[in-house]
Amino acid sequence: MITLDRDESAFVTALRTADLDGGPSTSSLVAAARLDGARLRRHRRAATGAAAVASLAVVAVAGVLAHRPAGSPRSDLPIASPGTPHHSAKADHRLRDPHRAARGAVGGLPYVRSMTGPQPTRGLRTSSLGSDDASAPPSGYALLGAPGWTQSGSAGDGKIAYVDGSAEVELVWRTADGFGAKWAEGTVVGRTTLDGDDAAAYEQAGSVTVVAPPRDGWFLTLTGTSGVSVDQLLQLATQVRRQ
Amino acid sequence: MSVGDDEQKRVDDFTAFVDATAPRLYRSALLLAGDRHLAEDLLQTTYARLFASWTRVRRTGNPVGYARTTLTHVFLSHRRVRRNTEVPTDALAEGDEPHGTAPEVRLDLLAALRLLPPLDRSVLVLRYWEDRSVAETAADLGLSEVAVRSRANRALARLRPHVTQLQEDCS
């Protein structure tokens, strides 16, 4: 009976003898990382801003409740009841706090400014990466507007998966550096349009991918990942819209 | 030093890091993904995440380890999104042609690894390709050390017939 150590040894030997060379070039990886990374940072800043706004809304509601007059509905709630020792102490503290005005004197919100933090300005790019950032695709990349297909999630920063029952497709943005080389080994199995651009469908490694021409350093692919025929994929591609 | 100089220095530093780590990280991605295109996508996503936080990554003092962990997490999260659309099969996918000196070994090894659940695959790659200890693998994957050992044992046992066949084919 083979022992575990022999299993491990055999597996390590197989790893060492396997040829795993290849892969993208450093320049293409760095270019893609700069573009994707800049977009990631923008998304993180936007998410931080959204979270701050949500927190602000919660605190604002709490502040409004805390300042309801004594006769208003539900004024018997302990946390919001004016006149309770707890409330009075807090209110008095706010009144005595000399720094309150400087922090934003919204009723019941002494810490508003420090909670919101800097907000990204809509319509302006927030990355500091300069010219590369200008060629980054707009957020949202592209959408599949076919009836019955719903977005099931996103993988990585440039992919959106859609499902329709058991069928699944994947929209992917890729840097133009990989255009051509990646699909050169594939077989063209059909032609269609993708957001008005002529696009070819390639069969490769058992899956079919519609490849759109590059725009602004990026190109879009639509891959049938599960339960989609070539004809279906060609039809679906016509319903993809770049944003 | 201006902001532009800082940014250029940051990019240069990151470029040097990619240059030094990409071949090794690509091989790890290939073993995890079992597919060259997916491996490239995983690698790209990993480097994008690193670049987005490059200053902080540098401060960790171990950017290579950070990259390795990020790659594993990217792979596992990708697998969760794909929701098992990849069906394990003994048949090799057409078109995934290898290049190099031992194509049969490479194809069979990748095909055999694809038979394993993603987490088991990650355990094997970290333990036996990245040469991480049981404790380090457990920390990277958020598992207990016992779970890492049992998953590794089970995965190796499942690979046993394929690896044995590989050795016979090569000898």
Coordinates of N, CA and C in Angstrom, one line a residue, chain A residues 37-223:
Chain A
G37 N -5.6 48.8 -11.5 CA -5.4 49.2 -10.1 C -5.9 50.6 -9.9
A38 N -5.8 51.5 -10.9 CA -6.4 52.8 -10.8 C -7.9 52.8 -10.7
R39 N -8.5 51.9 -11.4 CA -10.0 51.7 -11.3 C -10.4 51.2 -10.0
L40 N -9.6 50.2 -9.5 CA -9.9 49.7 -8.1 C -9.9 50.8 -7.1
R41 N -8.8 51.6 -7.2 CA -8.7 52.7 -6.2 C -9.9 53.7 -6.3
R42 N -10.3 53.9 -7.5 CA -11.5 54.8 -7.6 C -12.7 54.2 -7.0
H43 N -12.9 52.9 -7.3 CA -14.1 52.1 -6.7 C -14.0 52.1 -5.2
R44 N -12.8 52.0 -4.6 CA -12.7 51.9 -3.2 C -13.0 53.3 -2.6
R45 N -12.6 54.4 -3.2 CA -12.9 55.7 -2.7 C -14.4 55.9 -2.8
A46 N -15.0 55.5 -3.9 CA -16.4 55.7 -4.1 C -17.2 54.9 -3.0
A47 N -16.7 53.7 -2.7 CA -17.3 52.8 -1.7 C -17.2 53.4 -0.3
T48 N -16.0 54.0 -0.1 CA -15.8 54.7 1.2 C -16.8 55.9 1.4
G49 N -16.9 56.6 0.3 CA -17.9 57.7 0.3 C -19.3 57.3 0.5
A50 N -19.7 56.2 -0.1 CA -21.1 55.7 0.0 C -21.3 55.2 1.4
A51 N -20.3 54.5 2.0 CA -20.4 54.0 3.4 C -20.6 55.2 4.3
A52 N -19.8 56.3 4.1 CA -19.9 57.4 4.9 C -21.2 58.1 4.9
V53 N -21.8 58.2 3.6 CA -23.1 58.7 3.5 C -24.1 57.9 4.2
A54 N -24.0 56.6 4.1 CA -25.0 55.7 4.8 C -24.9 55.9 6.3
S55 N -23.6 56.0 6.8 CA -23.4 56.2 8.2 C -24.1 57.6 8.6
L56 N -23.9 58.6 7.8 CA -24.4 59.9 8.1 C -25.9 59.8 8.2
A57 N -26.5 59.1 7.3 CA -28.0 58.9 7.3 C -28.5 58.3 8.6
V58 N -27.8 57.3 9.0 CA -28.2 56.6 10.2 C -28.0 57.5 11.4
V59 N -26.9 58.3 11.5 CA -26.7 59.2 12.6 C -27.7 60.3 12.5
A60 N -28.1 60.8 11.3 CA -29.0 61.8 11.2 C -30.4 61.4 11.7
V61 N -30.8 60.2 11.4 CA -32.1 59.7 11.9 C -32.1 59.6 13.4
A62 N -31.0 59.1 13.9 CA -30.8 59.0 15.4 C -30.9 60.4 16.0
G63 N -30.3 61.4 15.3 CA -30.3 62.8 15.8 C -31.7 63.3 15.8
V64 N -32.5 63.1 14.7 CA -33.9 63.6 14.6 C -34.7 63.0 15.7
L65 N -34.5 61.7 16.0 CA -35.3 61.0 17.0 C -34.9 61.6 18.4
A66 N -33.7 61.9 18.6 CA -33.2 62.4 19.9 C -33.8 63.8 20.1
H67 N -34.2 64.5 19.1 CA -34.7 65.9 19.3 C -36.2 66.0 19.1
R68 N -36.9 64.9 19.1 CA -38.4 65.0 19.0 C -38.9 65.6 20.3
P69 N -40.0 66.5 20.1 CA -40.6 67.1 21.3 C -41.2 66.0 22.2
A70 N -41.5 66.4 23.5 CA -41.9 65.4 24.4 C -43.3 64.8 24.1
G71 N -44.1 65.5 23.4 CA -45.5 65.0 23.1 C -45.6 64.3 21.8
S72 N -44.4 64.2 21.1 CA -44.5 63.5 19.8 C -44.6 62.0 19.9
P73 N -45.1 61.3 18.9 CA -45.3 59.9 19.0 C -44.0 59.2 19.3
R74 N -44.1 58.1 20.0 CA -43.0 57.3 20.4 C -41.9 58.0 21.2
S75 N -42.3 59.1 21.9 CA -41.4 59.8 22.7 C -41.0 59.1 23.9
D76 N -41.6 57.9 24.2 CA -41.3 57.2 25.4 C -40.1 56.3 25.2
L77 N -39.5 56.3 23.9 CA -38.3 55.5 23.7 C -37.2 56.0 24.6
P78 N -36.6 55.1 25.3 CA -35.5 55.6 26.3 C -34.4 56.3 25.6
I79 N -34.0 55.9 24.4 CA -32.8 56.5 23.8 C -33.1 57.8 23.2
A80 N -34.4 58.1 22.9 CA -34.7 59.3 22.2 C -35.5 60.3 23.1
S81 N -35.7 59.9 24.3 CA -36.6 60.7 25.2 C -35.9 61.9 25.7
P82 N -36.4 63.1 25.3 CA -35.8 64.3 25.9 C -36.3 64.4 27.4
G83 N -35.5 64.8 28.2 CA -35.9 64.9 29.6 C -35.3 63.8 30.4
T84 N -34.9 62.8 29.8 CA -34.3 61.7 30.6 C -32.9 62.2 31.0
P85 N -32.4 61.7 32.1 CA -31.1 62.2 32.6 C -30.0 62.0 31.5
H86 N -30.1 60.8 30.8 CA -29.0 60.5 29.8 C -29.1 61.6 28.7
H87 N -30.3 61.8 28.2 CA -30.4 62.8 27.1 C -29.9 64.2 27.6
S88 N -30.4 64.5 28.7 CA -30.0 65.9 29.2 C -28.5 66.0 29.3
A89 N -27.9 65.0 29.8 CA -26.4 65.1 30.0 C -25.7 65.3 28.7
K90 N -26.2 64.5 27.7 CA -25.6 64.6 26.4 C -25.8 65.9 25.7
A91 N -27.1 66.4 25.8 CA -27.4 67.7 25.3 C -26.6 68.8 25.9
D92 N -26.5 68.7 27.2 CA -25.7 69.8 27.9 C -24.2 69.7 27.5
H93 N -23.7 68.5 27.3 CA -22.3 68.4 26.9 C -22.1 69.0 25.6
R94 N -23.1 68.8 24.7 CA -22.9 69.4 23.3 C -22.9 70.9 23.5
L95 N -23.8 71.4 24.3 CA -23.9 72.9 24.5 C -22.6 73.5 25.0
R96 N -22.0 72.7 25.9 CA -20.8 73.2 26.5 C -19.5 73.0 25.7
D97 N -19.6 72.1 24.7 CA -18.5 71.7 23.9 C -18.0 72.9 23.0
P98 N -16.9 73.5 23.3 CA -16.4 74.6 22.5 C -16.0 74.3 21.0
H99 N -15.8 73.0 20.8 CA -15.3 72.6 19.5 C -16.5 72.1 18.6
R100 N -17.7 72.1 19.1 CA -18.8 71.6 18.4 C -19.1 72.3 17.1
A101 N -19.0 73.7 17.1 CA -19.3 74.4 15.9 C -18.3 74.1 14.8
A102 N -17.0 74.0 15.2 CA -16.0 73.7 14.2 C -16.2 72.3 13.6
R103 N -16.8 71.4 14.3 CA -17.0 70.1 13.7 C -18.3 69.9 12.9
G104 N -19.0 71.0 12.7 CA -20.3 70.9 12.0 C -21.4 70.8 12.9
A105 N -22.1 71.9 13.1 CA -23.1 71.9 14.2 C -24.5 71.6 13.6
V106 N -24.6 70.4 13.1 CA -25.9 69.8 12.7 C -26.5 69.2 14.0
G107 N -27.8 69.5 14.1 CA -28.4 69.0 15.4 C -28.2 67.5 15.6
G108 N -27.6 67.2 16.7 CA -27.3 65.9 17.1 C -26.2 65.2 16.4
L109 N -25.5 66.0 15.6 CA -24.4 65.3 14.8 C -23.1 66.1 15.0
P110 N -22.5 65.9 16.2 CA -21.3 66.7 16.4 C -20.1 66.2 15.6
Y111 N -20.2 65.0 15.1 CA -19.0 64.4 14.4 C -19.2 64.2 12.9
V112 N -20.1 65.0 12.4 CA -20.4 64.8 10.9 C -19.2 64.9 10.0
R113 N -18.5 66.0 10.2 CA -17.4 66.2 9.3 C -16.3 65.1 9.3
S114 N -16.0 64.7 10.5 CA -14.9 63.7 10.6 C -15.4 62.4 10.1
M115 N -16.7 62.1 10.1 CA -17.2 60.8 9.6 C -17.2 60.7 8.1
T116 N -17.6 61.9 7.4 CA -17.7 61.8 6.0 C -16.4 61.7 5.3
G117 N -15.4 62.5 5.7 CA -14.1 62.5 5.0 C -14.2 63.0 3.6
P118 N -13.1 63.0 2.9 CA -13.1 63.6 1.6 C -13.9 62.7 0.6
Q119 N -14.7 63.4 -0.2 CA -15.5 62.7 -1.2 C -15.0 62.9 -2.6
P120 N -15.0 61.8 -3.4 CA -14.5 62.0 -4.8 C -15.5 62.8 -5.5
T121 N -15.0 63.7 -6.4 CA -15.9 64.6 -7.1 C -16.4 63.8 -8.4
R122 N -17.7 63.8 -8.5 CA -18.3 63.2 -9.6 C -17.9 63.8 -10.9
G123 N -17.6 63.0 -11.9 CA -17.3 63.5 -13.2 C -15.8 63.8 -13.4
L124 N -15.0 63.7 -12.3 CA -13.6 63.9 -12.4 C -12.9 62.6 -12.1
R125 N -11.8 62.4 -12.7 CA -11.0 61.2 -12.4 C -10.2 61.5 -11.1
T126 N -10.2 60.5 -10.3 CA -9.6 60.7 -9.0 C -8.2 60.1 -8.9
S127 N -7.8 59.3 -9.9 CA -6.5 58.7 -9.9 C -5.4 59.7 -10.1
S128 N -4.3 59.4 -9.6 CA -3.1 60.2 -9.9 C -2.2 59.6 -10.9
L129 N -2.7 58.7 -11.7 CA -1.8 58.0 -12.6 C -1.6 58.7 -13.9
G130 N -2.2 59.8 -14.1 CA -1.9 60.6 -15.3 C -2.5 60.0 -16.6
S131 N -1.7 60.0 -17.6 CA -2.2 59.7 -18.9 C -2.8 58.3 -19.0
D132 N -2.2 57.4 -18.3 CA -2.7 56.0 -18.4 C -4.2 55.9 -17.9
D133 N -4.5 56.7 -16.9 CA -5.8 56.7 -16.3 C -6.8 57.2 -17.4
A134 N -6.4 58.1 -18.2 CA -7.3 58.6 -19.2 C -7.8 57.6 -20.2
S135 N -7.1 56.5 -20.3 CA -7.5 55.5 -21.3 C -8.2 54.3 -20.6
A136 N -8.4 54.5 -19.3 CA -9.1 53.4 -18.5 C -10.6 53.4 -19.0
P137 N -11.2 52.2 -19.1 CA -12.5 52.1 -19.5 C -13.4 52.7 -18.4
P138 N -14.6 53.2 -18.8 CA -15.5 53.8 -17.9 C -16.0 52.7 -16.9
S139 N -16.4 53.1 -15.7 CA -16.8 52.1 -14.8 C -18.1 51.4 -15.3
G140 N -18.3 50.1 -15.1 CA -19.5 49.4 -15.7 C -19.1 48.7 -16.9
Y141 N -18.1 49.2 -17.6 CA -17.5 48.5 -18.8 C -18.5 48.3 -19.9
A142 N -19.4 47.3 -19.7 CA -20.4 47.0 -20.7 C -21.5 46.2 -20.0
L143 N -22.6 46.2 -20.7 CA -23.8 45.4 -20.1 C -24.4 44.6 -21.1
L144 N -24.9 43.5 -20.6 CA -25.7 42.6 -21.5 C -27.1 42.8 -21.2
G145 N -27.8 43.3 -22.3 CA -29.2 43.7 -22.1 C -30.2 42.7 -22.6
A146 N -29.8 41.4 -22.7 CA -30.7 40.4 -23.2 C -31.8 40.0 -22.2
P147 N -33.1 39.9 -22.7 CA -34.1 39.5 -21.8 C -33.8 38.1 -21.1
G148 N -34.1 38.0 -19.9 CA -33.9 36.7 -19.2 C -32.6 36.6 -18.6
W149 N -31.6 37.4 -19.0 CA -30.2 37.2 -18.5 C -30.1 38.2 -17.3
T150 N -29.6 37.7 -16.2 CA -29.4 38.6 -15.1 C -27.9 38.5 -14.6
Q151 N -27.4 39.6 -14.1 CA -26.0 39.6 -13.6 C -25.9 38.8 -12.3
S152 N -24.9 37.9 -12.4 CA -24.8 37.0 -11.2 C -23.6 37.4 -10.4
G153 N -22.8 38.3 -10.8 CA -21.6 38.7 -10.0 C -20.5 39.2 -10.9
S154 N -19.4 39.6 -10.3 CA -18.3 40.0 -11.0 C -17.1 39.3 -10.5
A155 N -16.2 38.9 -11.4 CA -15.0 38.2 -11.0 C -13.8 39.1 -11.3
G156 N -13.1 39.4 -10.3 CA -12.0 40.4 -10.5 C -12.6 41.7 -10.8
D157 N -11.8 42.6 -11.4 CA -12.3 44.0 -11.6 C -12.9 44.2 -13.0
G158 N -12.6 43.3 -13.9 CA -13.0 43.6 -15.3 C -14.0 42.5 -15.8
K159 N -14.7 41.8 -15.0 CA -15.5 40.7 -15.5 C -16.9 40.9 -14.9
I160 N -17.9 40.5 -15.7 CA -19.3 40.4 -15.2 C -19.9 39.1 -15.7
A161 N -20.4 38.4 -14.8 CA -21.0 37.1 -15.2 C -22.6 37.3 -15.3
Y162 N -23.2 36.7 -16.3 CA -24.6 36.7 -16.4 C -25.1 35.3 -16.5
V163 N -26.3 35.1 -15.9 CA -26.9 33.7 -16.0 C -28.3 33.8 -16.5
D164 N -28.7 32.8 -17.1 CA -30.1 32.6 -17.6 C -30.4 31.1 -17.3
G165 N -31.0 30.8 -16.2 CA -31.2 29.4 -15.8 C -29.8 28.8 -15.6
S166 N -29.6 27.7 -16.3 CA -28.3 27.0 -16.1 C -27.2 27.5 -17.1
A167 N -27.6 28.4 -18.0 CA -26.6 29.0 -18.9 C -25.9 30.2 -18.3
E168 N -24.7 30.3 -18.7 CA -23.9 31.4 -18.1 C -22.9 31.9 -19.2
V169 N -22.8 33.2 -19.2 CA -21.8 33.9 -20.0 C -21.0 34.9 -19.2
E170 N -19.9 35.3 -19.7 CA -19.0 36.2 -19.0 C -18.5 37.3 -19.9
L171 N -18.7 38.6 -19.5 CA -18.2 39.7 -20.2 C -16.9 40.1 -19.5
V172 N -15.9 40.3 -20.4 CA -14.6 40.6 -19.8 C -13.9 41.7 -20.6
W173 N -13.4 42.7 -19.8 CA -12.5 43.7 -20.4 C -11.1 43.2 -20.3
R174 N -10.4 43.4 -21.4 CA -9.0 43.0 -21.4 C -8.2 44.1 -22.0
T175 N -6.9 44.2 -21.6 CA -6.0 45.2 -22.2 C -5.7 44.8 -23.6
A176 N -5.6 45.8 -24.5 CA -5.3 45.5 -25.9 C -4.0 44.9 -26.1
D177 N -3.1 44.9 -25.1 CA -1.8 44.2 -25.3 C -2.0 42.7 -25.6
G178 N -3.1 42.1 -25.1 CA -3.3 40.7 -25.3 C -4.1 40.4 -26.5
F179 N -4.5 41.5 -27.2 CA -5.4 41.3 -28.4 C -4.6 40.6 -29.5
G180 N -5.2 39.6 -30.1 CA -4.6 39.0 -31.2 C -3.8 37.7 -30.7
A181 N -2.8 38.0 -29.8 CA -2.0 36.8 -29.4 C -2.8 35.8 -28.7
K182 N -3.7 36.3 -27.9 CA -4.5 35.4 -27.1 C -5.5 34.5 -27.9
W183 N -5.9 35.1 -29.1 CA -6.9 34.4 -29.9 C -6.3 33.8 -31.1
A184 N -5.0 34.0 -31.3 CA -4.4 33.5 -32.6 C -4.5 32.0 -32.7
E185 N -4.6 31.3 -31.6 CA -4.6 29.8 -31.8 C -6.0 29.3 -31.9
G186 N -7.0 30.2 -31.7 CA -8.4 29.7 -31.8 C -8.9 29.6 -33.2
T187 N -10.0 29.0 -33.4 CA -10.7 28.8 -34.7 C -11.9 29.7 -34.7
V188 N -12.0 30.5 -35.8 CA -13.2 31.4 -36.0 C -14.4 30.5 -36.3
V189 N -15.4 30.6 -35.5 CA -16.6 29.8 -35.7 C -17.8 30.6 -36.0
G190 N -17.7 31.9 -36.1 CA -18.8 32.7 -36.5 C -18.5 34.2 -36.4
R191 N -19.3 35.0 -37.0 CA -19.1 36.5 -36.9 C -20.4 37.1 -36.5
T192 N -20.3 38.2 -35.7 CA -21.4 38.9 -35.2 C -21.1 40.4 -35.0
T193 N -21.9 41.1 -34.3 CA -21.5 42.5 -34.0 C -21.6 42.6 -32.5
L194 N -20.8 43.5 -32.0 CA -20.8 43.8 -30.5 C -20.7 45.3 -30.3
D195 N -21.8 45.8 -29.9 CA -22.0 47.3 -29.8 C -21.7 48.0 -31.1
G196 N -22.2 47.3 -32.2 CA -22.0 47.9 -33.5 C -20.7 47.6 -34.2
D197 N -19.8 47.1 -33.5 CA -18.5 46.7 -34.1 C -18.5 45.3 -34.6
D198 N -17.9 45.0 -35.8 CA -17.8 43.7 -36.2 C -17.0 42.9 -35.2
A199 N -17.4 41.7 -34.9 CA -16.7 40.8 -33.9 C -16.7 39.4 -34.4
A200 N -15.6 38.7 -34.1 CA -15.5 37.3 -34.5 C -15.6 36.4 -33.2
A201 N -16.1 35.2 -33.5 CA -16.3 34.3 -32.4 C -15.2 33.2 -32.6
Y202 N -14.4 32.9 -31.5 CA -13.4 32.0 -31.6 C -13.7 30.8 -30.7
E203 N -13.4 29.6 -31.1 CA -13.5 28.4 -30.3 C -12.1 28.1 -29.8
Q204 N -11.9 28.0 -28.5 CA -10.6 27.7 -28.0 C -10.8 27.0 -26.6
A205 N -10.0 26.0 -26.5 CA -10.0 25.2 -25.2 C -11.5 24.8 -24.8
G206 N -12.3 24.5 -25.8 CA -13.6 24.0 -25.5 C -14.6 25.0 -25.3
S207 N -14.3 26.3 -25.3 CA -15.3 27.3 -25.1 C -15.2 28.3 -26.3
V208 N -16.4 29.0 -26.4 CA -16.5 30.0 -27.5 C -16.5 31.4 -27.0
T209 N -15.7 32.3 -27.6 CA -15.6 33.6 -27.1 C -15.7 34.6 -28.3
V210 N -16.6 35.6 -28.1 CA -16.8 36.6 -29.1 C -15.8 37.7 -28.7
V211 N -15.0 38.2 -29.7 CA -14.0 39.2 -29.4 C -14.2 40.4 -30.2
A212 N -14.4 41.5 -29.5 CA -14.6 42.8 -30.1 C -13.3 43.5 -30.4
P213 N -13.3 44.4 -31.4 CA -12.0 45.1 -31.6 C -11.6 46.1 -30.5
P214 N -10.4 46.4 -30.3 CA -10.0 47.2 -29.2 C -10.5 48.7 -29.4
R215 N -10.8 49.3 -28.2 CA -11.1 50.7 -28.2 C -10.4 51.3 -27.0
D216 N -9.7 52.4 -27.2 CA -9.0 53.1 -26.1 C -8.1 52.1 -25.3
G217 N -7.4 51.2 -26.0 CA -6.5 50.4 -25.3 C -7.1 49.2 -24.6
W218 N -8.4 49.0 -24.9 CA -9.1 47.8 -24.2 C -9.9 47.1 -25.3
F219 N -10.2 45.9 -25.0 CA -11.2 45.2 -25.9 C -12.1 44.3 -25.0
L220 N -13.2 44.0 -25.6 CA -14.3 43.3 -24.8 C -14.4 41.9 -25.4
T221 N -14.6 40.9 -24.5 CA -14.9 39.6 -24.9 C -16.2 39.1 -24.2
L222 N -16.9 38.3 -24.9 CA -18.1 37.6 -24.3 C -17.9 36.1 -24.5
T223 N -17.8 35.4 -23.4 CA -17.5 34.0 -23.4 C -18.7 33.2 -22.9

